[in-house]
Coordinates of C-alpha atoms in Angstrom, one line a residue:
M226 CA -0.2 -0.2 -0.1
L227 CA 2.6 2.5 1.3
K228 CA 4.4 1.6 -2.5
I229 CA 1.5 2.5 -4.1
R230 CA 0.7 5.9 -2.4
Y231 CA 4.8 6.5 -3.7
S232 CA 3.7 5.7 -7.0
V233 CA 0.9 8.0 -6.7
L234 CA 2.8 10.9 -5.3
F235 CA 5.8 10.2 -7.9
L236 CA 3.0 10.3 -10.5
F237 CA 1.5 13.4 -9.6
T238 CA 5.1 15.4 -9.3
F239 CA 6.1 14.1 -12.4
L240 CA 3.2 15.6 -14.3
N241 CA 3.1 18.6 -12.4
L242 CA 7.0 19.0 -13.2
A243 CA 6.3 17.9 -17.2
F244 CA 3.3 20.7 -17.7
G245 CA 4.5 23.3 -15.4
Q246 CA 2.2 22.6 -12.8
K247 CA 2.4 23.2 -9.3
T248 CA -0.1 22.6 -6.4
E249 CA 0.3 24.5 -2.8
I250 CA -1.3 26.2 -0.2
V251 CA -1.7 30.0 0.0
R252 CA -3.7 31.7 3.2
G253 CA -5.2 28.5 3.6
F254 CA -6.2 27.6 0.2
T255 CA -5.4 25.4 -2.5
R256 CA -3.3 27.2 -5.5
E257 CA -2.8 25.4 -8.7
S258 CA -0.2 27.3 -11.0
F259 CA 0.7 26.6 -14.4
N260 CA 1.9 28.0 -17.7
F261 CA -0.9 29.3 -20.0
Q262 CA 0.6 30.2 -23.9
G263 CA 3.5 30.7 -22.2
K264 CA 2.4 33.1 -19.6
A265 CA 2.4 32.1 -15.7
A266 CA -1.4 31.3 -14.2
W267 CA -2.9 30.4 -11.3
L268 CA -6.1 29.4 -10.0
M269 CA -7.1 29.5 -6.4
K270 CA -9.7 27.1 -5.5
P271 CA -12.5 27.2 -2.4
K272 CA -13.0 24.4 0.0
V273 CA -16.6 24.2 -0.9
P274 CA -17.5 26.0 -4.6
A275 CA -20.3 28.3 -4.6
L276 CA -23.2 27.3 -6.6
G277 CA -22.7 27.8 -10.2
N278 CA -18.6 28.5 -10.0
P279 CA -18.8 32.7 -9.0
W280 CA -15.3 33.5 -9.7
V281 CA -12.7 36.8 -9.8
W282 CA -10.1 37.7 -12.0
R283 CA -6.9 39.6 -10.3
A284 CA -4.7 41.7 -13.0
H285 CA -1.6 43.0 -12.3
F286 CA -0.2 42.9 -8.3
P287 CA -2.4 39.9 -7.7
D288 CA -0.8 39.4 -4.5
W289 CA -1.8 42.9 -3.4
H290 CA -4.5 43.6 -1.1
T291 CA -5.7 39.8 -0.9
E292 CA -8.1 40.6 2.3
A293 CA -11.3 40.5 0.0
D294 CA -10.5 38.1 -2.0
S295 CA -9.9 35.7 1.2
I296 CA -13.3 36.2 2.3
L297 CA -14.4 35.5 -0.9
L298 CA -12.2 32.1 -1.2
Q299 CA -14.5 31.3 2.0
R300 CA -17.6 31.8 0.3
G301 CA -16.9 29.5 -2.5
F302 CA -15.9 31.8 -4.7
H303 CA -12.2 30.6 -7.5
V304 CA -9.8 33.6 -7.8
A305 CA -7.8 33.6 -11.0
Y306 CA -4.6 34.9 -12.8
V307 CA -2.6 35.5 -15.5
N308 CA 0.3 37.2 -15.6
T309 CA -0.1 39.4 -18.6
N310 CA 2.1 42.3 -16.5
D311 CA 3.8 45.1 -18.4
M312 CA 1.0 44.6 -21.5
F313 CA -0.4 47.5 -20.3
G314 CA -4.6 45.8 -21.5
S315 CA -3.0 46.4 -24.5
P316 CA -4.7 44.4 -27.9
A317 CA -2.1 41.2 -27.7
A318 CA -2.4 41.3 -23.8
M319 CA -6.7 40.7 -24.3
Q320 CA -6.1 38.1 -26.5
I321 CA -4.5 36.2 -24.1
W322 CA -7.2 37.8 -21.6
D323 CA -9.9 36.1 -24.1
D324 CA -8.4 32.9 -24.7
F325 CA -7.6 32.3 -20.2
Y326 CA -11.5 33.5 -19.5
N327 CA -12.5 30.6 -22.7
Y328 CA -10.4 27.8 -21.2
L329 CA -11.8 29.0 -17.6
V330 CA -15.5 28.9 -18.3
S331 CA -15.1 25.6 -20.6
E332 CA -12.5 23.3 -19.3
R333 CA -12.6 24.3 -15.5
R334 CA -16.6 25.3 -15.6
L335 CA -16.4 28.8 -14.2
A336 CA -19.1 31.1 -14.4
T337 CA -19.8 32.9 -17.4
K338 CA -19.8 36.1 -15.7
V339 CA -16.4 37.4 -13.3
A340 CA -15.7 40.2 -11.2
L341 CA -12.8 42.0 -12.8
E342 CA -10.1 43.3 -10.1
G343 CA -7.5 45.6 -10.4
V344 CA -5.2 47.8 -8.3
S345 CA -3.5 50.3 -9.9
R346 CA -2.4 49.5 -13.5
G347 CA -4.5 46.6 -13.4
G348 CA -6.9 49.2 -14.2
L349 CA -6.0 49.5 -18.0
Y350 CA -6.4 45.7 -18.1
I351 CA -9.9 45.2 -16.5
Y352 CA -11.6 48.2 -18.4
A353 CA -10.1 47.3 -21.7
W354 CA -11.6 43.1 -21.3
A355 CA -14.7 44.8 -19.4
K356 CA -15.5 47.2 -22.9
R357 CA -14.2 44.3 -24.8
N358 CA -17.2 41.7 -22.8
P359 CA -19.6 43.9 -21.0
L360 CA -22.0 40.7 -21.2
Q361 CA -19.3 38.9 -19.8
V362 CA -18.4 40.7 -16.3
S363 CA -20.9 40.7 -13.1
C364 CA -19.2 43.5 -11.4
I365 CA -15.7 45.7 -11.4
Y366 CA -14.0 46.1 -8.3
A367 CA -10.6 48.3 -8.6
E368 CA -8.0 50.0 -5.9
A369 CA -6.6 53.5 -7.1
P370 CA -6.8 52.3 -10.9
V371 CA -5.1 53.8 -13.9
C372 CA -7.8 55.1 -15.9
D373 CA -5.7 57.5 -18.6
I374 CA -2.5 56.8 -19.6
K375 CA -1.5 60.2 -20.0
S376 CA -2.1 60.5 -16.4
W377 CA 0.1 57.2 -15.5
P378 CA 3.0 56.3 -16.4
L379 CA 3.1 59.5 -19.0
K380 CA 2.5 62.5 -16.5
H381 CA 3.6 60.6 -13.2
G382 CA 5.0 57.3 -14.1
S383 CA 8.4 56.7 -15.5
K384 CA 9.9 56.7 -19.1
A385 CA 11.0 53.0 -18.9
D386 CA 7.2 52.7 -18.5
W387 CA 5.8 55.1 -21.0
N388 CA 8.3 53.1 -23.3
L389 CA 7.0 49.8 -22.1
L390 CA 3.1 50.9 -22.9
L391 CA 4.4 52.4 -26.2
K392 CA 6.2 48.9 -27.0
S393 CA 3.1 46.9 -26.5
F394 CA 0.6 49.2 -27.7
G395 CA 2.9 50.2 -31.2
F396 CA 2.4 53.0 -30.4
K397 CA 4.5 56.4 -31.5
D398 CA 4.1 59.2 -29.0
A399 CA 2.0 61.0 -30.7
E400 CA -0.4 58.3 -31.1
A401 CA -1.0 57.1 -27.0
L402 CA -1.5 60.9 -26.9
D403 CA -4.4 60.5 -29.3
F404 CA -5.5 57.3 -28.0
S405 CA -9.0 57.6 -27.0
D406 CA -10.1 54.1 -25.7
N407 CA -8.5 54.7 -21.8
P408 CA -10.4 53.3 -19.3
M409 CA -12.5 56.6 -18.9
D410 CA -13.8 56.4 -22.1
N411 CA -16.0 54.6 -24.2
L412 CA -17.9 53.1 -21.2
K413 CA -21.9 53.2 -23.1
G414 CA -21.4 49.4 -23.5
L415 CA -21.0 48.7 -19.9
V416 CA -23.1 51.1 -19.3
A417 CA -26.0 49.2 -20.9
C418 CA -25.0 45.9 -19.5
K419 CA -25.5 47.2 -16.0
V420 CA -21.9 46.6 -14.9
P421 CA -21.3 48.1 -11.4
I422 CA -18.1 49.3 -10.5
L423 CA -16.4 49.7 -6.8
H424 CA -13.2 52.5 -6.6
V425 CA -10.9 53.0 -3.7
I426 CA -9.4 55.6 -3.7
S427 CA -6.5 57.4 -1.4
L428 CA -7.5 61.3 -1.7
E429 CA -3.7 61.9 -1.2
D430 CA -3.3 59.7 -4.5
K431 CA -0.3 61.7 -6.3
I432 CA 1.2 58.6 -8.2
V433 CA -2.5 58.5 -9.6
P434 CA -4.4 61.2 -9.2
N435 CA -8.2 60.9 -8.8
E436 CA -9.1 64.0 -10.5
E437 CA -7.5 62.5 -13.4
N438 CA -8.1 58.7 -13.4
T439 CA -11.2 57.7 -10.9
F440 CA -13.3 60.7 -10.6
R441 CA -13.2 61.9 -14.5
L442 CA -13.9 57.7 -15.6
V443 CA -16.7 57.8 -12.5
E444 CA -18.2 61.1 -13.4
N445 CA -18.2 59.7 -17.1
Y446 CA -19.8 56.7 -16.3
I447 CA -22.5 58.3 -14.4
K448 CA -23.7 60.5 -16.8
L449 CA -24.0 57.6 -19.2
G450 CA -26.3 56.4 -16.5
G451 CA -23.8 53.9 -14.7
K452 CA -24.2 52.6 -11.0
A453 CA -20.9 53.9 -9.8
T454 CA -19.4 54.2 -6.2
V455 CA -16.2 55.5 -4.5
W456 CA -14.5 54.7 -1.1
P457 CA -12.0 57.2 0.3
M458 CA -9.7 55.3 2.1
T459 CA -9.0 57.6 4.8
K460 CA -7.1 55.0 8.4
G461 CA -3.7 54.3 8.2
E462 CA -0.7 55.3 7.0
K463 CA -0.2 56.2 3.1
S464 CA 3.3 55.6 1.7
L465 CA 4.4 55.9 -2.1
Q466 CA 2.8 59.4 -2.3
G467 CA -0.2 58.4 -0.8
H468 CA -0.5 55.4 -4.2
H469 CA -0.6 52.5 -1.2
F470 CA -3.0 53.1 1.5
L471 CA -4.5 50.3 4.1
I472 CA -8.2 48.5 3.1
E473 CA -10.7 49.6 5.7
N474 CA -13.6 47.6 5.1
P475 CA -12.7 44.1 2.9
E476 CA -15.8 42.5 4.0
Q477 CA -17.8 45.2 2.6
I478 CA -15.6 45.0 -0.7
A479 CA -16.1 41.3 -0.8
D480 CA -19.8 41.7 -0.3
F481 CA -20.3 44.2 -3.4
I482 CA -18.7 41.5 -5.1
E483 CA -21.2 38.5 -4.3
Q484 CA -24.0 40.4 -4.4
N485 CA -22.9 41.4 -7.9
S486 CA -21.9 37.8 -8.7
S487 CA -25.0 35.5 -6.8
P488 CA -26.7 33.9 -7.7
T489 CA -25.4 32.9 -11.4
K490 CA -27.2 32.3 -14.1
I491 CA -26.4 29.1 -16.8
L492 CA -26.8 31.1 -19.5
L493 CA -27.8 29.7 -23.3
D494 CA -24.8 28.5 -25.4
A495 CA -24.1 30.9 -28.7
R496 CA -23.1 28.3 -30.5
Y497 CA -26.3 26.7 -30.6
Y498 CA -28.1 29.4 -33.0
H499 CA -24.2 29.0 -35.7
Q500 CA -23.8 26.9 -38.0
E501 CA -20.4 27.2 -39.0
R502 CA -19.9 25.9 -42.1
T503 CA -16.8 26.3 -44.5
G504 CA -16.3 28.4 -42.0
L505 CA -13.4 31.9 -42.1
S506 CA -10.8 29.2 -42.9
N507 CA -10.0 30.9 -46.0
S508 CA -10.1 34.2 -45.3
F509 CA -8.4 34.0 -41.8
R510 CA -5.2 32.6 -43.7
K511 CA -5.3 35.0 -46.1
F512 CA -5.2 37.7 -43.2
K513 CA -2.3 35.8 -41.4
K514 CA -0.2 35.0 -44.5
E515 CA -0.4 37.9 -47.2
K516 CA -1.3 40.3 -43.9
V517 CA -3.5 42.1 -46.1
G518 CA -7.5 41.9 -46.3
R519 CA -10.6 43.0 -47.4
V520 CA -13.8 43.1 -45.6
A521 CA -17.1 43.8 -46.8
F522 CA -20.4 44.6 -44.9
M523 CA -23.8 44.5 -46.8
G524 CA -27.1 45.1 -45.3
G525 CA -29.6 47.5 -44.2
S526 CA -29.5 50.1 -41.6
I527 CA -28.2 47.8 -38.3
T528 CA -25.0 47.1 -40.4
E529 CA -24.7 50.9 -41.1
S530 CA -25.5 52.2 -37.9
P531 CA -22.1 52.3 -35.4
G532 CA -22.8 49.0 -33.1
W533 CA -21.3 45.1 -33.4
R534 CA -19.6 45.9 -37.0
D535 CA -17.4 48.7 -34.9
K536 CA -16.5 45.9 -32.4
F537 CA -15.9 43.0 -35.2
M538 CA -13.4 45.0 -36.9
Q539 CA -11.5 45.8 -33.5
L540 CA -11.7 42.1 -32.9
L541 CA -10.1 41.2 -36.4
E542 CA -7.8 44.1 -35.9
E543 CA -6.9 42.3 -32.7
K544 CA -7.0 39.0 -33.5
F545 CA -4.2 39.6 -36.5
P546 CA -2.3 42.4 -35.4
D547 CA -0.3 42.4 -38.2
T548 CA -2.8 42.6 -41.0
K549 CA -3.5 45.4 -42.5
F550 CA -7.6 45.9 -43.7
E551 CA -9.7 47.4 -45.4
F552 CA -13.0 47.7 -44.4
I553 CA -16.2 48.5 -47.0
N554 CA -19.5 49.8 -45.0
A555 CA -22.0 48.8 -47.5
G556 CA -24.7 48.7 -45.0
I557 CA -27.4 51.2 -46.5
A558 CA -31.2 51.3 -44.0
S559 CA -34.0 49.7 -45.6
T560 CA -32.1 47.2 -48.0
G561 CA -32.5 43.9 -48.3
S562 CA -31.8 41.3 -50.4
T563 CA -33.0 42.1 -53.7
P564 CA -31.7 45.7 -53.4
G565 CA -28.1 43.7 -52.4
A566 CA -27.5 41.7 -55.5
F567 CA -27.7 44.8 -57.4
R568 CA -25.6 46.9 -55.4
L569 CA -22.8 44.7 -54.9
Q570 CA -21.0 44.6 -58.0
S571 CA -20.5 48.7 -58.1
E572 CA -20.5 49.7 -54.2
V573 CA -18.0 46.6 -53.2
F574 CA -16.7 44.3 -55.6
A575 CA -15.8 47.4 -57.5
K576 CA -13.7 48.1 -54.6
G577 CA -11.1 45.0 -55.2
K578 CA -11.2 41.1 -54.3
I579 CA -13.5 40.8 -51.1
D580 CA -12.3 38.2 -48.6
L581 CA -15.3 37.7 -46.2
L582 CA -18.2 39.4 -47.0
L583 CA -21.2 39.7 -43.9
E584 CA -24.7 39.4 -45.2
E585 CA -28.0 40.2 -43.8
A586 CA -31.4 41.3 -45.1
A587 CA -33.9 39.1 -42.9
V588 CA -35.0 42.2 -41.2
N589 CA -35.7 44.5 -44.4
D590 CA -36.9 41.1 -46.5
R591 CA -40.3 41.2 -44.5
T592 CA -40.3 44.9 -43.5
N593 CA -40.3 45.3 -47.8
G594 CA -42.4 43.2 -48.7
F595 CA -40.1 40.8 -51.1
S596 CA -41.9 37.2 -52.0
S597 CA -41.0 34.4 -51.1
A598 CA -38.8 33.8 -54.7
A599 CA -37.6 37.3 -54.5
Q600 CA -36.0 36.5 -50.9
I601 CA -34.3 33.3 -52.7
R602 CA -33.2 35.0 -56.4
G603 CA -31.9 38.0 -53.7
M604 CA -29.8 35.6 -51.7
E605 CA -28.8 33.6 -54.0
G606 CA -27.7 36.7 -56.3
I607 CA -25.4 37.8 -53.4
V608 CA -23.8 34.6 -52.1
R609 CA -23.5 33.0 -55.8
H610 CA -22.1 36.7 -57.2
A611 CA -19.5 36.7 -54.2
L612 CA -18.4 33.5 -54.9
E613 CA -18.2 33.8 -58.0
H614 CA -16.0 37.0 -57.8
N615 CA -13.6 35.5 -55.1
P616 CA -13.4 31.4 -55.3
L617 CA -11.9 31.4 -51.7
M618 CA -13.9 34.5 -50.1
N619 CA -15.6 33.1 -46.7
V620 CA -19.6 34.7 -46.4
L621 CA -21.2 34.8 -43.2
V622 CA -25.0 35.0 -43.4
M623 CA -26.7 36.7 -40.2
H624 CA -30.2 37.0 -39.7
F625 CA -31.0 39.9 -37.3
I626 CA -34.5 40.3 -34.8
D627 CA -37.5 41.9 -35.3
P628 CA -41.0 41.9 -33.2
E629 CA -42.6 39.6 -36.6
K630 CA -39.7 36.9 -36.3
M631 CA -39.9 36.7 -32.6
A632 CA -43.8 36.2 -32.9
D633 CA -43.4 33.2 -35.3
Y634 CA -40.9 31.8 -33.4
N635 CA -42.7 31.5 -30.1
A636 CA -45.7 30.2 -32.4
N637 CA -43.1 27.4 -32.9
K638 CA -42.8 28.9 -36.6
E639 CA -39.4 29.5 -38.4
P640 CA -39.9 33.2 -39.9
E641 CA -39.8 32.4 -44.3
E642 CA -37.6 34.7 -45.2
I643 CA -34.7 32.8 -42.5
Q644 CA -36.2 29.5 -44.1
N645 CA -35.3 31.3 -47.5
H646 CA -31.9 31.9 -46.4
N647 CA -30.9 29.4 -45.1
S648 CA -31.7 27.5 -47.9
V649 CA -29.3 29.2 -50.0
A650 CA -26.6 30.0 -47.5
R651 CA -27.0 25.6 -46.6
Y652 CA -26.9 24.9 -50.7
Y653 CA -23.7 27.1 -50.8
N654 CA -22.1 25.7 -47.4
V655 CA -21.9 29.3 -46.0
G656 CA -22.0 30.1 -42.0
V657 CA -25.0 31.3 -40.6
I658 CA -25.4 33.4 -37.5
N659 CA -29.6 33.1 -36.2
L660 CA -29.5 36.0 -34.2
A661 CA -33.8 36.7 -34.1
K662 CA -33.2 32.8 -33.0
E663 CA -30.8 33.5 -30.5
V664 CA -32.9 36.8 -28.9
T665 CA -36.1 35.5 -29.3
D666 CA -34.7 32.2 -27.1
R667 CA -32.3 34.5 -24.3
I668 CA -35.5 36.6 -23.6
N669 CA -37.9 33.5 -23.4
A670 CA -35.0 32.1 -21.1
G671 CA -35.3 35.5 -18.6
E672 CA -31.9 36.7 -19.8
F673 CA -33.1 40.0 -20.9
N674 CA -36.6 41.2 -22.1
W675 CA -37.2 42.9 -24.9
K676 CA -38.3 46.5 -23.5
D677 CA -36.1 47.1 -21.6
D678 CA -33.6 46.0 -22.7
F679 CA -33.0 45.2 -26.1
K680 CA -35.4 48.1 -26.8
D681 CA -35.9 48.3 -30.9
L682 CA -35.4 45.7 -34.1
H683 CA -32.6 48.2 -34.2
P684 CA -30.5 47.5 -31.4
S685 CA -30.0 49.2 -28.1
A686 CA -26.1 49.4 -27.2
F687 CA -27.1 46.0 -25.1
G688 CA -28.9 44.7 -28.0
Q689 CA -25.4 46.1 -30.2
E690 CA -23.4 43.7 -27.4
V691 CA -25.8 40.9 -26.9
Y692 CA -25.5 40.5 -31.0
F693 CA -21.7 40.6 -30.7
R694 CA -20.8 38.4 -28.3
S695 CA -22.3 35.6 -30.9
M696 CA -20.2 36.7 -33.6
K697 CA -17.2 36.6 -31.5
T698 CA -17.8 33.1 -30.3
F699 CA -18.3 32.6 -34.0
L700 CA -15.3 33.8 -35.1
N701 CA -13.3 32.3 -32.2
D702 CA -14.6 28.9 -32.8
C703 CA -13.3 29.6 -36.6
Y704 CA -10.0 30.9 -35.9
K705 CA -9.4 28.1 -33.2
S706 CA -11.0 25.1 -36.3
T707 CA -7.9 26.8 -39.4
D708 CA -5.5 25.4 -40.3
F709 CA -3.2 27.8 -40.7
S710 CA -0.9 25.3 -42.7
A711 CA -3.3 24.1 -44.9
T712 CA -3.9 25.3 -48.2
S713 CA -6.8 27.4 -49.5
V714 CA -8.7 25.3 -52.3
P715 CA -11.3 27.3 -54.8
R716 CA -14.9 26.4 -54.6
I717 CA -16.3 25.1 -57.4
L718 CA -20.2 26.3 -57.8
P719 CA -23.4 24.0 -58.0
Q720 CA -25.8 24.3 -60.4
P721 CA -28.0 27.4 -58.8
I722 CA -31.3 26.8 -56.8
D723 CA -32.7 29.1 -59.5
D724 CA -31.6 30.4 -62.9
F725 CA -33.5 33.5 -62.4
S726 CA -31.7 34.4 -59.4
Y727 CA -29.6 37.9 -59.3
F728 CA -26.0 36.7 -59.3
R729 CA -25.6 39.0 -62.5
G730 CA -27.3 41.6 -60.9
D731 CA -26.0 45.0 -61.8
Y732 CA -26.8 49.1 -62.0
F733 CA -27.0 50.2 -65.3
S734 CA -26.8 53.9 -65.7
V735 CA -30.1 56.0 -66.0
R736 CA -28.3 58.2 -69.5
N737 CA -29.0 54.6 -71.2
A738 CA -33.0 56.0 -71.5
K739 CA -33.4 56.8 -74.7
L740 CA -36.5 58.1 -76.1
L741 CA -37.4 61.1 -73.4
K742 CA -40.0 63.1 -73.6
N743 CA -40.8 65.2 -70.6
W744 CA -37.7 63.1 -68.5
K745 CA -34.4 64.9 -67.8
I746 CA -31.3 63.2 -66.5
A747 CA -30.5 65.6 -63.2
D748 CA -26.6 65.4 -62.8
A749 CA -27.1 65.5 -58.7
W750 CA -30.1 65.1 -57.7
K751 CA -31.1 66.0 -53.9
P752 CA -34.8 66.9 -52.6
S753 CA -36.0 69.7 -53.0
D754 CA -38.9 69.7 -50.7
G755 CA -37.1 69.6 -47.1
V756 CA -38.4 66.2 -47.0
S757 CA -35.3 64.1 -46.0
T758 CA -33.3 60.4 -48.1
R759 CA -31.0 58.4 -47.3
K760 CA -26.9 59.9 -48.0
Q761 CA -26.0 57.4 -50.6
Y762 CA -28.7 58.6 -53.2
V763 CA -28.1 62.4 -53.1
D764 CA -25.7 64.4 -55.2
I765 CA -25.8 61.4 -57.9
P766 CA -27.7 61.2 -61.2
A767 CA -31.8 60.9 -61.5
L768 CA -33.8 60.4 -64.7
I769 CA -36.8 62.5 -63.4
S770 CA -40.4 63.5 -64.5
T771 CA -43.6 64.7 -62.9
E772 CA -45.7 65.3 -66.0
V773 CA -48.5 62.9 -66.5
G774 CA -48.2 61.1 -70.4
A775 CA -44.6 61.6 -70.0
E776 CA -42.4 58.8 -71.4
F777 CA -38.9 56.8 -72.6
T778 CA -37.0 53.4 -73.5
L779 CA -34.7 51.7 -72.5
D780 CA -32.8 48.6 -74.4
F781 CA -30.8 45.9 -71.9
T782 CA -29.6 42.3 -72.2
G783 CA -30.6 40.1 -69.5
T784 CA -33.0 38.0 -67.8
A785 CA -34.8 41.0 -65.3
I786 CA -35.4 44.4 -65.1
G787 CA -35.6 46.5 -62.6
I788 CA -35.3 50.6 -61.3
C789 CA -34.2 52.5 -58.2
I790 CA -36.3 54.7 -57.3
A791 CA -36.9 57.6 -54.6
S792 CA -40.0 57.2 -53.6
G793 CA -41.3 60.8 -52.0
P794 CA -44.3 62.3 -51.1
D795 CA -45.6 63.1 -54.7
A796 CA -44.5 59.6 -55.8
G797 CA -47.0 59.1 -59.0
V798 CA -47.8 55.6 -61.1
L799 CA -46.0 54.4 -63.6
E800 CA -47.6 52.0 -66.6
Y801 CA -45.0 50.2 -68.8
S802 CA -44.2 47.4 -71.4
I803 CA -41.3 45.1 -72.3
D804 CA -40.8 44.2 -76.0
G805 CA -44.4 45.0 -76.4
K806 CA -46.1 43.3 -73.9
I807 CA -47.9 45.8 -71.4
Y808 CA -48.0 45.2 -67.8
P809 CA -50.1 45.9 -64.6
K810 CA -49.9 49.5 -63.4
L811 CA -47.1 50.0 -60.6
D812 CA -48.0 52.6 -57.9
L813 CA -44.2 54.4 -56.5
Y814 CA -45.6 55.3 -53.6
T815 CA -45.0 53.4 -50.2
Q816 CA -46.5 54.0 -46.7
W817 CA -42.9 55.7 -45.8
S818 CA -43.4 58.4 -48.7
S819 CA -45.3 60.9 -46.7
F820 CA -41.8 62.1 -44.8
L821 CA -39.3 60.2 -46.8
H822 CA -37.8 60.0 -50.0
L823 CA -36.8 56.5 -49.5
P824 CA -34.4 54.6 -52.3
W825 CA -37.2 51.7 -53.4
Y826 CA -36.0 48.7 -55.8
L827 CA -38.9 47.7 -57.5
M828 CA -38.2 44.7 -60.1
L829 CA -40.2 44.9 -63.4
D830 CA -40.0 41.9 -64.6
D831 CA -37.2 39.1 -63.9
Q832 CA -38.4 35.8 -65.4
L833 CA -37.2 36.7 -69.1
K834 CA -35.6 35.3 -71.9
D835 CA -32.0 36.2 -71.7
K836 CA -31.5 38.2 -74.9
R837 CA -32.1 42.3 -76.4
H838 CA -35.3 43.4 -74.8
K839 CA -36.8 47.0 -75.0
L840 CA -38.8 48.8 -72.1
T841 CA -40.8 51.4 -72.6
V842 CA -41.7 53.3 -69.3
K843 CA -44.7 56.0 -69.3
I844 CA -46.1 58.3 -66.2
D845 CA -49.8 57.0 -65.7
R846 CA -52.6 59.4 -64.9
E847 CA -54.0 57.5 -62.5
K848 CA -52.2 58.1 -58.7
N849 CA -52.0 57.0 -54.7
P850 CA -54.9 58.8 -53.0
K851 CA -52.3 59.8 -50.5
S852 CA -49.4 60.8 -53.0
L853 CA -48.9 64.6 -53.9
G854 CA -48.2 64.3 -57.2
N855 CA -47.1 62.2 -60.1
A856 CA -43.4 61.8 -59.7
C857 CA -41.3 59.4 -60.7
R858 CA -37.4 59.6 -60.4
I859 CA -34.9 56.8 -60.9
F860 CA -31.1 56.8 -59.7
Y861 CA -30.5 53.4 -61.3
F862 CA -31.7 50.0 -63.6
L863 CA -31.4 47.0 -62.0
V864 CA -30.4 44.5 -64.8
N865 CA -29.6 40.8 -63.9

């Protein structure tokens, strides 16, 4: 029996040494030290873990003021640390932090939300990571934290520390002085995710002065609606120009962390809503090997507006720090898959070969009333055209949420537009993130609610974080599964799902119109009636008439013809024919026309023989009862 015990002890010691692991008792608790990606790391374990395995993550100086940690360990918390010292919360440090978090949550089964603790320069780390991942943070506790690098180390620190910071960020002095993502900056996401913060300070601190750090951050946080508390430590001696001080109330600090960390919640796994398929390997290999990348975002207003897209770009830049990226924002409000298919060539591909295309159209495909057939033709038009443009391109299709989709899912029905877009993505084996289903399920699981948190189909700051968290999980999983030593193989495309899909779609200039009768071409149209429009549709050529009976013809070649117009308060009715065939009249007025010259994409016929055709258009005498006139303003013809 004694030999067996010695054998087990020897094996345990050998494994610890072989894998750089060491287990010891520190302050009465087990601390397991190990190597993580070449960095020293450790995890302290409670004697009896609390339900859900809540934990605290220490930044720089993990052995300084451990009183609250010891109390939390007694209450069942784990305490973790990875040594990214002298990296100053830089993007490189944040990549290690991301991986360390994922390791502790997935392998060690710690809670998905963590309490962050930062001392002094540790403030740079905890706020940098928290702003990147606010939904994963239960609360922030900081002691005399650095909140502005211009305060420390530039003004009150050493030249050596300033140079280390510059090196870690890859900054020149001027870039560091212009740095606009200090802990005290860009706190909107943290506030939206309701992360409470507690700072303890010394009023005598000359190294990290409160007026330049904590007070400014807390003021910014509260002005945004955040919950922030500051506790001055006034007892005991102060040293290092007031920067070192006694912690008077560690129990209350432990209470703050425990109350905001417990009870832990088991959150839904975003991966359930992902279809990785071919993933992002081709583009990732390109980014890493060639150190250049062109990424395009195609969609409606949720893509065009700031939010998840900015964080996605930041993540790529930090994931591939040596890569020079070009990002193309081709999001335009109110546009879905049909407009996207015709916009793609001139607004995206004309800028060069695209490596990664993110596409979303489900919200506007429903809102704009596109038929089921049009939804497939539009989405296949985008995906197939993209893969023909660059057979090595990665495409990611995303479905965003709106109340109608949520109602469908709650009635156990998959929204039609999502069915159609999924059928295209599945056929071409491209990735999908179904955020519509994910948000619906998270709301139903009580993680948050629509009215107070997500708020609108144009997501609140909180909703943007929900979207991005899922995208980040997808991106990290794709990165993990990418074999960077492999060679990317161009796709061989199958036959189209629908021969009439818009994968040959493009704009056709209005200057090609002929036999103009009471029409004119404005070289740089803009509204003259005080009614707004989309910024992408001003100061561009437009074929215009406001007169009944105005007529023109157009010769074109292809299987489809359509028009992109401004549907404003005076939008009229068109009558038209193709090759002599008369079609039903087309009312140009929409439900939004009274207050917006809405860019509106209308297909006149999309099932023609692939040959030369003649279109004849005339403004009809009739008009919508709500319209103020008989106007037609055409920006582009749409030819497939």
